[in-house]
Amino acid sequence: MIFLWMLGGIIVVSLAFFLPDQSIDLWQSLDAAGIAAVIYIVALLVYILCNPIPAKHRIILGAVALLSMIGLSTHWVGMYSTTHWQQKRILENKSLVIRGIMISDAPIKLLSVLEEYQEQGKIKKLSPGKIFLKKYPQAHIGSNVYVSPMGDESIKIFVTALSDSAIVLTASHAFAQGRTADFLPYWGRKGTIQERYILTEKGVRHESDN
Amino acid sequence: MNQTTETPTTTKTKLGKSHTMILWIIIIVCGGILPSLVFRTYHAMHDFFLTPFPWVIEGGITINHALQMVSGKIPEAPTLTLQLSFLVSVVIMLVIAPTLFLFGVRQRAIERNSGKEFHIFRWSSAYLVLGGIVIIGPMTQSIPISIIQLQVSSSLREGQAKVENKDNIFYEMNTIALRLYEYRVLPKEYGGGNGSMAGFTLPKELSTTREAQYTVEIQDSLVAVKATSVKYPQGIITARINTKGKFLEWKYSEFFE
């Protein structure tokens, strides 16, 4: 009988383990196997705790089993929730830092163009676009104007529109995740961060694309 | 007559006890120590492992994946060895060991009720000991470990919330610095200061956010920005910004240091 129970339990738990899609982590498999194991233990307890075990022993055994299952389940669920929360925070913090680097670079470049443009007085000889090209002679649509002080190649700030009246800088990151996983950025992996800064003579507008 | 009958019984009991002890040693070695040594040796040679808490190992893997993603790497799919390690651990911990232990308990109760002669060594005892070796440790640890886990998790969340608040305030102060620079540069017709910071007021959406309340004080060619955290009012950050929107100095209250 014991071997039949064991065999049944092993089959049920193994099937449950391999039932979910095998993704990059094994939480789904572990959870499915855990739930199957709990159902198995409950069934086993019901079988074992019926006669001939004395009532007093039944209560003690049942209580110990229940407490152990509560303890292990709490630990299991707590570990799942904490590590997933930590994972989310690590990725979000990375994104915040990247957005911080982007906002401290791209709009400053544009505002320095605007400053020079406004300093010309009432009669403007040079348009914002011309001033931008004077400052960044190599710039053209699609070129990167960001130079990382740390030599990091994962952030790029592209010139995505350049005319006399408007300049658009699009800041992208190679892999830092943005808000929407399906977003197709100007550069980098699908779903990554993208910020846009648009300069006109009225100022700089910021649009957070992802 | 009495003497002749008593002497052989005592010898038999002594022999029975030593025989039982040897059998118990065999059970413990075969059931506990030997498998442990085999698995340890195998683990040293391969990646296979056994653990009473596979979800703890998976938690570590989850964090490791996040760190890999942060550095631009794509996490790899779990190996078959890892999957088998988890499955075998769950099967041993939650199927085999409880079955042995509980059947041991049941068998002993049946034997006790049958009124047969009581032997220390019997199959029910072997089940009880083998199952017990595996499950007693995790069972006794389960409640304390879950309490510790809850405390650690709560403290982590609290610490992280504080760091996050501080980081968000930095980001918003950067936005304020840009608005100041833009204000100074723009002519009055576009709502600017025409070369001066004087008259700058924070827009409503920037003066109070979910993260902090901000105030701006113009001091000659510099601007002092003060952020008071909404979530943690004792958390204060002050910064001085020049006319080009660059930060010159940061000061933090003790709470944010």
Tab-separated table of C-alpha atoms in Angstrom:
chain	number	residue	atom	x	y	z
A	1	MET	CA	0.000	0.000	0.000
A	2	ILE	CA	2.773	2.421	0.968
A	3	PHE	CA	4.479	1.950	-2.395
A	4	LEU	CA	1.220	2.535	-4.265
A	5	TRP	CA	0.721	5.797	-2.374
A	6	MET	CA	4.301	6.859	-3.030
A	7	LEU	CA	4.108	5.961	-6.714
A	8	GLY	CA	0.826	7.855	-7.067
A	9	GLY	CA	2.300	10.903	-5.327
A	10	ILE	CA	5.467	10.880	-7.430
A	11	ILE	CA	3.450	10.632	-10.667
A	12	VAL	CA	1.017	13.411	-9.695
A	13	VAL	CA	3.766	15.789	-8.527
A	14	SER	CA	5.998	15.072	-11.551
A	15	LEU	CA	3.132	15.623	-13.985
A	16	ALA	CA	2.225	18.881	-12.264
A	17	PHE	CA	5.873	19.990	-12.375
A	18	PHE	CA	6.202	19.485	-16.134
A	19	LEU	CA	2.684	20.705	-16.986
A	20	PRO	CA	3.335	24.503	-17.134
A	21	ASP	CA	5.345	26.065	-19.958
A	22	GLN	CA	9.022	26.000	-19.095
A	23	SER	CA	9.940	29.675	-19.096
A	24	ILE	CA	13.203	31.237	-17.961
A	25	ASP	CA	12.260	30.663	-14.351
A	26	LEU	CA	10.812	27.600	-12.688
A	27	TRP	CA	8.295	29.250	-10.380
A	28	GLN	CA	5.260	27.995	-12.315
A	29	SER	CA	6.570	24.431	-12.289
A	30	LEU	CA	7.479	24.642	-8.609
A	31	ASP	CA	4.108	26.134	-7.681
A	32	ALA	CA	2.197	23.492	-9.644
A	33	ALA	CA	4.259	20.707	-8.036
A	34	GLY	CA	3.774	22.299	-4.607
A	35	ILE	CA	-0.016	22.494	-5.005
A	36	ALA	CA	-0.133	18.881	-6.221
A	37	ALA	CA	2.003	17.844	-3.240
A	38	VAL	CA	-0.293	19.639	-0.780
A	39	ILE	CA	-3.348	17.892	-2.271
A	40	TYR	CA	-1.470	14.582	-2.008
A	41	ILE	CA	-0.491	15.196	1.637
A	42	VAL	CA	-4.067	16.143	2.572
A	43	ALA	CA	-5.389	12.963	0.935
A	44	LEU	CA	-2.682	10.924	2.671
A	45	LEU	CA	-3.489	12.515	6.030
A	46	VAL	CA	-7.189	11.719	5.617
A	47	TYR	CA	-6.301	8.097	4.878
A	48	ILE	CA	-3.741	7.774	7.685
A	49	LEU	CA	-5.736	9.559	10.359
A	50	CYS	CA	-8.771	7.313	10.126
A	51	ASN	CA	-8.873	4.297	12.462
A	52	PRO	CA	-6.941	2.665	14.128
A	53	ILE	CA	-4.995	5.743	15.317
A	54	PRO	CA	-6.284	6.961	18.714
A	55	ALA	CA	-8.194	10.260	18.679
A	56	LYS	CA	-5.557	12.076	20.761
A	57	HIS	CA	-2.753	11.095	18.357
A	58	ARG	CA	-4.939	12.042	15.391
A	59	ILE	CA	-5.421	15.555	16.752
A	60	ILE	CA	-1.706	15.994	17.496
A	61	LEU	CA	-0.604	14.634	14.121
A	62	GLY	CA	-3.202	16.679	12.260
A	63	ALA	CA	-2.260	19.869	14.109
A	64	VAL	CA	1.475	19.368	13.511
A	65	ALA	CA	0.870	18.643	9.823
A	66	LEU	CA	-1.376	21.698	9.478
A	67	LEU	CA	1.112	23.989	11.223
A	68	SER	CA	3.992	22.680	9.118
A	69	MET	CA	2.032	23.163	5.924
A	70	ILE	CA	1.035	26.694	6.931
A	71	GLY	CA	4.675	27.500	7.805
A	72	LEU	CA	6.100	26.057	4.595
A	73	SER	CA	3.379	27.660	2.432
A	74	THR	CA	3.908	31.069	4.054
A	75	HIS	CA	7.649	30.786	3.477
A	76	TRP	CA	7.122	29.652	-0.120
A	77	VAL	CA	4.613	32.406	-0.980
A	78	GLY	CA	6.683	35.005	0.889
A	79	MET	CA	9.812	34.036	-1.040
A	80	TYR	CA	7.943	34.222	-4.356
A	81	SER	CA	6.422	37.597	-3.569
A	82	THR	CA	9.613	39.147	-2.126
A	83	THR	CA	11.940	38.016	-4.901
A	84	HIS	CA	9.524	39.088	-7.646
A	85	TRP	CA	9.062	42.436	-5.940
A	86	GLN	CA	12.859	42.800	-5.685
A	87	GLN	CA	13.246	41.869	-9.347
A	88	LYS	CA	10.696	44.506	-10.351
A	89	ARG	CA	12.384	47.128	-8.157
A	90	ILE	CA	15.866	46.367	-9.534
A	91	LEU	CA	14.575	46.843	-13.102
A	92	GLU	CA	12.550	49.966	-12.227
A	93	ASN	CA	15.490	51.532	-10.398
A	94	LYS	CA	17.696	50.915	-13.411
A	95	SER	CA	15.080	52.622	-15.605
A	96	LEU	CA	14.840	55.600	-13.256
A	97	VAL	CA	18.614	56.051	-13.252
A	98	ILE	CA	18.684	55.874	-17.066
A	99	ARG	CA	15.859	58.413	-17.368
A	100	GLY	CA	17.811	60.627	-14.932
A	101	ILE	CA	20.900	60.486	-17.170
A	102	MET	CA	18.772	61.251	-20.247
A	103	ILE	CA	17.031	64.245	-18.668
A	104	SER	CA	20.312	65.687	-17.438
A	105	ASP	CA	21.819	65.612	-20.927
A	106	ALA	CA	19.435	65.924	-23.896
A	107	PRO	CA	17.326	68.939	-22.776
A	108	ILE	CA	20.444	70.816	-21.621
A	109	LYS	CA	21.850	70.472	-25.152
A	110	LEU	CA	18.616	71.873	-26.584
A	111	LEU	CA	18.311	74.658	-24.027
A	112	SER	CA	21.849	75.824	-24.772
A	113	VAL	CA	20.756	76.123	-28.440
A	114	LEU	CA	17.652	78.047	-27.367
A	115	GLU	CA	19.778	80.325	-25.188
A	116	GLU	CA	22.058	81.211	-28.082
A	117	TYR	CA	19.034	81.683	-30.331
A	118	GLN	CA	17.331	84.088	-27.914
A	119	GLU	CA	20.576	85.965	-27.210
A	120	GLN	CA	20.542	87.154	-30.836
A	121	GLY	CA	17.940	89.712	-29.870
A	122	LYS	CA	14.918	90.755	-31.912
A	123	ILE	CA	16.530	90.042	-35.278
A	124	LYS	CA	17.492	86.373	-35.508
A	125	LYS	CA	20.267	85.634	-37.947
A	126	LEU	CA	20.510	81.961	-37.122
A	127	SER	CA	17.645	79.523	-36.650
A	128	PRO	CA	17.679	76.959	-33.795
A	129	GLY	CA	18.536	74.281	-36.382
A	130	LYS	CA	21.536	76.253	-37.651
A	131	ILE	CA	22.787	76.901	-34.117
A	132	PHE	CA	22.467	73.197	-33.321
A	133	LEU	CA	24.539	72.317	-36.396
A	134	LYS	CA	27.113	74.949	-35.392
A	135	LYS	CA	27.410	73.256	-31.994
A	136	TYR	CA	27.315	69.701	-33.370
A	137	PRO	CA	28.725	69.906	-36.911
A	138	GLN	CA	28.603	66.126	-37.403
A	139	ALA	CA	24.925	65.934	-36.461
A	140	HIS	CA	22.382	64.664	-38.957
A	141	ILE	CA	19.111	62.778	-38.695
A	142	GLY	CA	19.897	59.441	-37.104
A	143	SER	CA	23.218	60.493	-35.577
A	144	ASN	CA	24.007	60.018	-31.902
A	145	VAL	CA	24.928	63.155	-29.955
A	146	TYR	CA	25.501	61.519	-26.570
A	147	VAL	CA	29.003	60.809	-25.317
A	148	SER	CA	29.016	58.900	-22.053
A	149	PRO	CA	31.634	60.084	-19.560
A	150	MET	CA	32.015	56.420	-18.522
A	151	GLY	CA	32.315	55.125	-22.100
A	152	ASP	CA	28.957	53.379	-21.754
A	153	GLU	CA	27.520	52.555	-25.172
A	154	SER	CA	24.076	51.535	-23.924
A	155	ILE	CA	22.594	55.063	-23.917
A	156	LYS	CA	22.214	56.937	-27.163
A	157	ILE	CA	20.594	60.279	-27.941
A	158	PHE	CA	19.648	60.470	-31.586
A	159	VAL	CA	18.754	63.459	-33.682
A	160	THR	CA	15.409	62.345	-35.097
A	161	ALA	CA	14.214	65.648	-36.592
A	162	LEU	CA	16.255	68.650	-37.574
A	163	SER	CA	14.840	71.723	-39.256
A	164	ASP	CA	15.228	75.458	-38.890
A	165	SER	CA	12.314	75.692	-36.474
A	166	ALA	CA	12.462	72.387	-34.572
A	167	ILE	CA	14.920	69.832	-33.318
A	168	VAL	CA	13.895	66.494	-31.868
A	169	LEU	CA	16.281	64.453	-29.771
A	170	THR	CA	15.233	60.868	-29.027
A	171	ALA	CA	16.972	59.212	-26.114
A	172	SER	CA	17.020	55.405	-26.087
A	173	HIS	CA	18.613	52.667	-24.061
A	174	ALA	CA	19.888	49.375	-25.414
A	175	PHE	CA	18.090	47.160	-22.908
A	176	ALA	CA	16.589	49.013	-19.881
A	177	GLN	CA	12.891	48.145	-19.790
A	178	GLY	CA	10.287	50.873	-20.196
A	179	ARG	CA	6.607	50.881	-19.269
A	180	THR	CA	5.223	48.908	-22.238
A	181	ALA	CA	6.839	45.602	-23.221
A	182	ASP	CA	5.529	45.798	-26.821
A	183	PHE	CA	6.898	49.259	-27.522
A	184	LEU	CA	9.173	49.436	-30.567
A	185	PRO	CA	11.876	52.007	-29.790
A	186	TYR	CA	13.924	54.028	-32.229
A	187	TRP	CA	16.936	51.993	-31.115
A	188	GLY	CA	17.521	49.094	-28.734
A	189	ARG	CA	15.486	46.048	-27.787
A	190	LYS	CA	11.703	45.932	-27.966
A	191	GLY	CA	10.062	47.443	-24.886
A	192	THR	CA	13.011	49.587	-23.820
A	193	ILE	CA	12.981	53.161	-22.503
A	194	GLN	CA	12.485	56.054	-24.907
A	195	GLU	CA	12.313	59.770	-24.089
A	196	ARG	CA	11.841	62.560	-26.616
A	197	TYR	CA	12.804	66.221	-26.257
A	198	ILE	CA	11.420	68.672	-28.795
A	199	LEU	CA	12.899	72.125	-29.177
A	200	THR	CA	11.014	74.987	-30.759
A	201	GLU	CA	11.509	78.691	-30.192
A	202	LYS	CA	8.838	78.453	-27.466
A	203	GLY	CA	10.933	76.087	-25.369
A	204	VAL	CA	11.638	72.406	-24.837
A	205	ARG	CA	8.813	69.880	-24.646
A	206	HIS	CA	9.421	66.499	-23.043
A	207	GLU	CA	7.522	63.395	-24.126
A	208	SER	CA	8.113	60.108	-22.411
A	209	ASP	CA	7.341	57.490	-25.085
A	210	ASN	CA	8.084	54.414	-23.005
B	1	MET	CA	14.058	-24.866	38.669
B	2	ASN	CA	13.483	-21.191	38.775
B	3	GLN	CA	17.198	-20.479	38.297
B	4	THR	CA	17.448	-22.670	35.166
B	5	THR	CA	14.496	-20.961	33.459
B	6	GLU	CA	15.566	-17.365	34.253
B	7	THR	CA	19.194	-17.491	32.994
B	8	PRO	CA	18.477	-18.212	29.240
B	9	THR	CA	15.780	-15.456	29.076
B	10	THR	CA	18.280	-12.759	30.237
B	11	THR	CA	20.855	-13.876	27.631
B	12	LYS	CA	18.206	-13.772	24.871
B	13	THR	CA	17.159	-10.198	25.809
B	14	LYS	CA	20.799	-9.009	25.752
B	15	LEU	CA	21.384	-10.612	22.342
B	16	GLY	CA	18.138	-9.097	21.036
B	17	LYS	CA	19.109	-5.601	22.155
B	18	SER	CA	22.544	-5.650	20.484
B	19	HIS	CA	20.970	-7.068	17.310
B	20	THR	CA	18.380	-4.272	17.319
B	21	MET	CA	21.089	-1.636	17.815
B	22	ILE	CA	23.066	-2.875	14.805
B	23	LEU	CA	19.920	-2.813	12.684
B	24	TRP	CA	19.144	0.734	13.795
B	25	ILE	CA	22.679	1.840	12.897
B	26	ILE	CA	22.222	0.248	9.455
B	27	ILE	CA	18.884	2.063	8.986
B	28	ILE	CA	20.322	5.448	9.977
B	29	VAL	CA	23.428	4.993	7.805
B	30	CYS	CA	21.479	3.719	4.807
B	31	GLY	CA	18.564	6.102	5.217
B	32	GLY	CA	20.307	9.304	6.198
B	33	ILE	CA	24.066	9.439	6.041
B	34	LEU	CA	24.712	7.299	2.945
B	35	PRO	CA	22.228	9.085	0.615
B	36	SER	CA	23.514	12.409	1.893
B	37	LEU	CA	27.119	11.412	1.059
B	38	VAL	CA	26.081	10.078	-2.351
B	39	PHE	CA	24.210	13.284	-3.219
B	40	ARG	CA	27.009	15.483	-1.911
B	41	THR	CA	29.552	13.624	-4.030
B	42	TYR	CA	27.255	13.782	-7.048
B	43	HIS	CA	26.644	17.475	-6.466
B	44	ALA	CA	30.376	18.120	-6.356
B	45	MET	CA	30.731	16.391	-9.739
B	46	HIS	CA	27.576	17.707	-11.411
B	47	ASP	CA	25.145	20.577	-10.818
B	48	PHE	CA	22.521	18.331	-9.298
B	49	PHE	CA	21.507	19.236	-5.752
B	50	LEU	CA	18.884	18.442	-3.170
B	51	THR	CA	17.352	21.035	-0.914
B	52	PRO	CA	14.523	21.046	1.615
B	53	PHE	CA	13.484	24.523	0.388
B	54	PRO	CA	13.703	24.629	-3.446
B	55	TRP	CA	11.731	27.895	-3.521
B	56	VAL	CA	14.629	29.631	-1.739
B	57	ILE	CA	17.019	28.569	-4.514
B	58	GLU	CA	14.473	29.688	-7.158
B	59	GLY	CA	14.155	33.040	-5.354
B	60	GLY	CA	17.923	33.499	-5.712
B	61	ILE	CA	17.647	32.639	-9.405
B	62	THR	CA	14.877	35.259	-9.830
B	63	ILE	CA	17.118	37.980	-8.348
B	64	ASN	CA	20.034	36.783	-10.458
B	65	HIS	CA	17.868	37.100	-13.578
B	66	ALA	CA	17.054	40.709	-12.655
B	67	LEU	CA	20.759	41.492	-12.250
B	68	GLN	CA	21.513	39.874	-15.599
B	69	MET	CA	18.756	41.915	-17.272
B	70	VAL	CA	20.069	45.124	-15.693
B	71	SER	CA	23.479	44.466	-17.257
B	72	GLY	CA	21.941	43.716	-20.647
B	73	LYS	CA	22.187	39.931	-20.580
B	74	ILE	CA	19.257	37.706	-21.463
B	75	PRO	CA	18.659	35.124	-18.704
B	76	GLU	CA	19.152	31.548	-19.824
B	77	ALA	CA	16.458	28.891	-19.626
B	78	PRO	CA	16.858	26.476	-16.695
B	79	THR	CA	18.921	23.371	-17.400
B	80	LEU	CA	17.421	19.886	-17.159
B	81	THR	CA	19.691	19.225	-14.153
B	82	LEU	CA	18.209	22.213	-12.343
B	83	GLN	CA	14.667	21.112	-13.156
B	84	LEU	CA	15.403	17.586	-11.946
B	85	SER	CA	17.061	18.915	-8.781
B	86	PHE	CA	13.880	20.839	-7.967
B	87	LEU	CA	11.559	17.993	-8.846
B	88	VAL	CA	13.494	15.367	-6.875
B	89	SER	CA	13.729	17.750	-3.894
B	90	VAL	CA	9.950	18.343	-3.927
B	91	VAL	CA	9.240	14.625	-4.352
B	92	ILE	CA	11.523	13.618	-1.476
B	93	MET	CA	10.412	16.436	0.822
B	94	LEU	CA	6.681	16.447	0.140
B	95	VAL	CA	5.886	12.937	-1.092
B	96	ILE	CA	8.325	10.200	-0.070
B	97	ALA	CA	9.274	11.430	3.403
B	98	PRO	CA	5.726	12.287	4.600
B	99	THR	CA	4.416	8.992	3.187
B	100	LEU	CA	7.061	6.962	5.014
B	101	PHE	CA	6.540	8.892	8.234
B	102	LEU	CA	2.745	8.770	8.222
B	103	PHE	CA	2.603	5.097	7.204
B	104	GLY	CA	5.054	4.409	10.025
B	105	VAL	CA	2.684	6.068	12.480
B	106	ARG	CA	-0.301	4.152	11.116
B	107	GLN	CA	1.519	0.815	11.041
B	108	ARG	CA	2.634	1.208	14.640
B	109	ALA	CA	-0.939	1.953	15.730
B	110	ILE	CA	-2.202	-1.142	13.927
B	111	GLU	CA	0.529	-3.275	15.529
B	112	ARG	CA	-0.199	-1.844	18.980
B	113	ASN	CA	-3.916	-2.625	18.600
B	114	SER	CA	-3.244	-6.157	17.352
B	115	GLY	CA	-1.793	-7.152	20.731
B	116	LYS	CA	1.178	-8.949	19.169
B	117	GLU	CA	4.611	-9.047	20.825
B	118	PHE	CA	6.258	-5.618	20.737
B	119	HIS	CA	9.550	-5.470	18.749
B	120	ILE	CA	11.642	-2.338	18.670
B	121	PHE	CA	12.865	-3.061	15.160
B	122	ARG	CA	10.161	-3.505	12.592
B	123	TRP	CA	9.143	-2.017	9.243
B	124	SER	CA	6.938	0.655	10.849
B	125	SER	CA	9.913	1.942	12.864
B	126	ALA	CA	12.077	2.005	9.756
B	127	TYR	CA	9.427	4.072	7.909
B	128	LEU	CA	9.097	6.399	10.877
B	129	VAL	CA	12.842	6.987	11.182
B	130	LEU	CA	13.574	7.343	7.459
B	131	GLY	CA	10.651	9.732	6.938
B	132	GLY	CA	11.440	11.561	10.169
B	133	ILE	CA	15.107	12.149	9.229
B	134	VAL	CA	13.988	14.107	6.169
B	135	ILE	CA	10.925	15.994	7.401
B	136	ILE	CA	11.526	16.756	11.077
B	137	GLY	CA	14.122	19.493	10.327
B	138	PRO	CA	12.091	21.470	7.766
B	139	MET	CA	8.874	20.920	9.787
B	140	THR	CA	10.327	22.381	12.975
B	141	GLN	CA	11.969	25.219	11.033
B	142	SER	CA	8.900	26.054	8.944
B	143	ILE	CA	7.149	28.426	11.371
B	144	PRO	CA	10.251	30.339	12.631
B	145	ILE	CA	11.668	30.590	9.120
B	146	SER	CA	8.419	31.989	7.726
B	147	ILE	CA	8.283	34.587	10.527
B	148	ILE	CA	11.909	35.609	9.824
B	149	GLN	CA	11.151	35.749	6.114
B	150	LEU	CA	8.183	38.077	6.701
B	151	GLN	CA	10.323	40.374	8.850
B	152	VAL	CA	13.157	40.486	6.307
B	153	SER	CA	10.683	41.169	3.502
B	154	SER	CA	9.016	43.981	5.431
B	155	SER	CA	12.354	45.609	6.276
B	156	LEU	CA	13.485	45.299	2.632
B	157	ARG	CA	10.317	46.951	1.361
B	158	GLU	CA	10.635	49.774	3.862
B	159	GLY	CA	14.278	50.441	2.955
B	160	GLN	CA	13.539	50.253	-0.749
B	161	ALA	CA	10.585	52.638	-0.509
B	162	LYS	CA	12.867	55.238	1.073
B	163	VAL	CA	15.570	54.862	-1.608
B	164	GLU	CA	12.929	54.991	-4.322
B	165	ASN	CA	11.415	58.170	-2.896
B	166	LYS	CA	14.865	59.784	-2.830
B	167	ASP	CA	15.597	58.745	-6.452
B	168	ASN	CA	12.258	60.092	-7.648
B	169	ILE	CA	12.906	63.393	-5.883
B	170	PHE	CA	16.280	63.633	-7.695
B	171	TYR	CA	14.526	63.106	-10.997
B	172	GLU	CA	11.882	65.729	-10.264
B	173	MET	CA	14.530	68.226	-9.114
B	174	ASN	CA	16.255	67.716	-12.465
B	175	THR	CA	12.992	68.649	-14.176
B	176	ILE	CA	12.729	71.767	-12.004
B	177	ALA	CA	16.312	72.745	-12.919
B	178	LEU	CA	15.437	72.480	-16.624
B	179	ARG	CA	12.292	74.569	-16.165
B	180	LEU	CA	14.406	77.243	-14.456
B	181	TYR	CA	16.957	77.276	-17.258
B	182	GLU	CA	14.171	77.422	-19.843
B	183	TYR	CA	12.442	80.253	-17.959
B	184	ARG	CA	15.619	82.335	-17.895
B	185	VAL	CA	16.275	81.802	-21.597
B	186	LEU	CA	12.767	82.460	-22.942
B	187	PRO	CA	11.507	85.971	-23.642
B	188	LYS	CA	8.548	87.331	-21.718
B	189	GLU	CA	6.178	86.743	-24.648
B	190	TYR	CA	6.694	83.002	-24.179
B	191	GLY	CA	6.298	83.152	-20.415
B	192	GLY	CA	10.033	83.411	-19.680
B	193	GLY	CA	12.182	85.680	-17.536
B	194	ASN	CA	14.041	87.260	-20.479
B	195	GLY	CA	17.498	86.506	-19.120
B	196	SER	CA	16.558	86.557	-15.455
B	197	MET	CA	15.369	83.974	-12.958
B	198	ALA	CA	13.297	86.587	-11.128
B	199	GLY	CA	9.581	85.921	-11.129
B	200	PHE	CA	9.908	82.174	-11.594
B	201	THR	CA	7.160	80.183	-9.957
B	202	LEU	CA	6.859	76.432	-9.938
B	203	PRO	CA	4.044	75.080	-12.086
B	204	LYS	CA	1.309	73.340	-10.068
B	205	GLU	CA	2.244	69.868	-11.326
B	206	LEU	CA	5.788	70.366	-10.069
B	207	SER	CA	5.182	72.144	-6.769
B	208	THR	CA	3.443	69.137	-5.201
B	209	THR	CA	3.864	65.646	-6.609
B	210	ARG	CA	3.261	62.143	-5.206
B	211	GLU	CA	6.872	62.164	-4.029
B	212	ALA	CA	7.525	65.604	-2.544
B	213	GLN	CA	6.605	69.245	-2.092
B	214	TYR	CA	9.015	71.686	-3.706
B	215	THR	CA	9.849	75.315	-3.010
B	216	VAL	CA	12.157	77.563	-4.969
B	217	GLU	CA	14.095	80.531	-3.664
B	218	ILE	CA	15.939	82.850	-6.056
B	219	GLN	CA	19.240	84.119	-4.622
B	220	ASP	CA	21.057	86.424	-7.104
B	221	SER	CA	22.304	84.171	-9.896
B	222	LEU	CA	21.616	80.962	-7.997
B	223	VAL	CA	18.418	79.163	-7.109
B	224	ALA	CA	17.833	77.103	-3.977
B	225	VAL	CA	15.352	74.267	-4.434
B	226	LYS	CA	13.993	72.501	-1.385
B	227	ALA	CA	12.163	69.188	-1.547
B	228	THR	CA	10.212	67.851	1.413
B	229	SER	CA	9.177	64.248	0.995
B	230	VAL	CA	5.424	63.632	1.061
B	231	LYS	CA	5.862	60.007	2.181
B	232	TYR	CA	8.543	60.779	4.780
B	233	PRO	CA	8.207	64.406	5.960
B	234	GLN	CA	11.520	64.130	7.810
B	235	GLY	CA	13.219	63.524	4.456
B	236	ILE	CA	14.431	66.837	3.035
B	237	ILE	CA	16.756	67.523	0.105
B	238	THR	CA	18.028	70.986	-0.793
B	239	ALA	CA	20.064	71.859	-3.853
B	240	ARG	CA	21.583	74.960	-5.401
B	241	ILE	CA	21.240	75.371	-9.139
B	242	ASN	CA	23.078	77.799	-11.431
B	243	THR	CA	21.569	79.758	-14.306
B	244	LYS	CA	22.324	76.940	-16.764
B	245	GLY	CA	20.287	74.420	-14.791
B	246	LYS	CA	23.344	72.680	-13.327
B	247	PHE	CA	23.402	71.451	-9.750
B	248	LEU	CA	26.181	72.943	-7.655
B	249	GLU	CA	25.445	71.595	-4.203
B	250	TRP	CA	23.257	68.958	-2.587
B	251	LYS	CA	22.236	68.724	1.059
B	252	TYR	CA	20.246	65.929	2.671
B	253	SER	CA	18.449	65.714	5.971
B	254	GLU	CA	19.653	62.912	8.272
B	255	PHE	CA	16.775	60.702	7.159
B	256	PHE	CA	18.017	60.596	3.544
B	257	GLU	CA	21.752	60.301	4.290
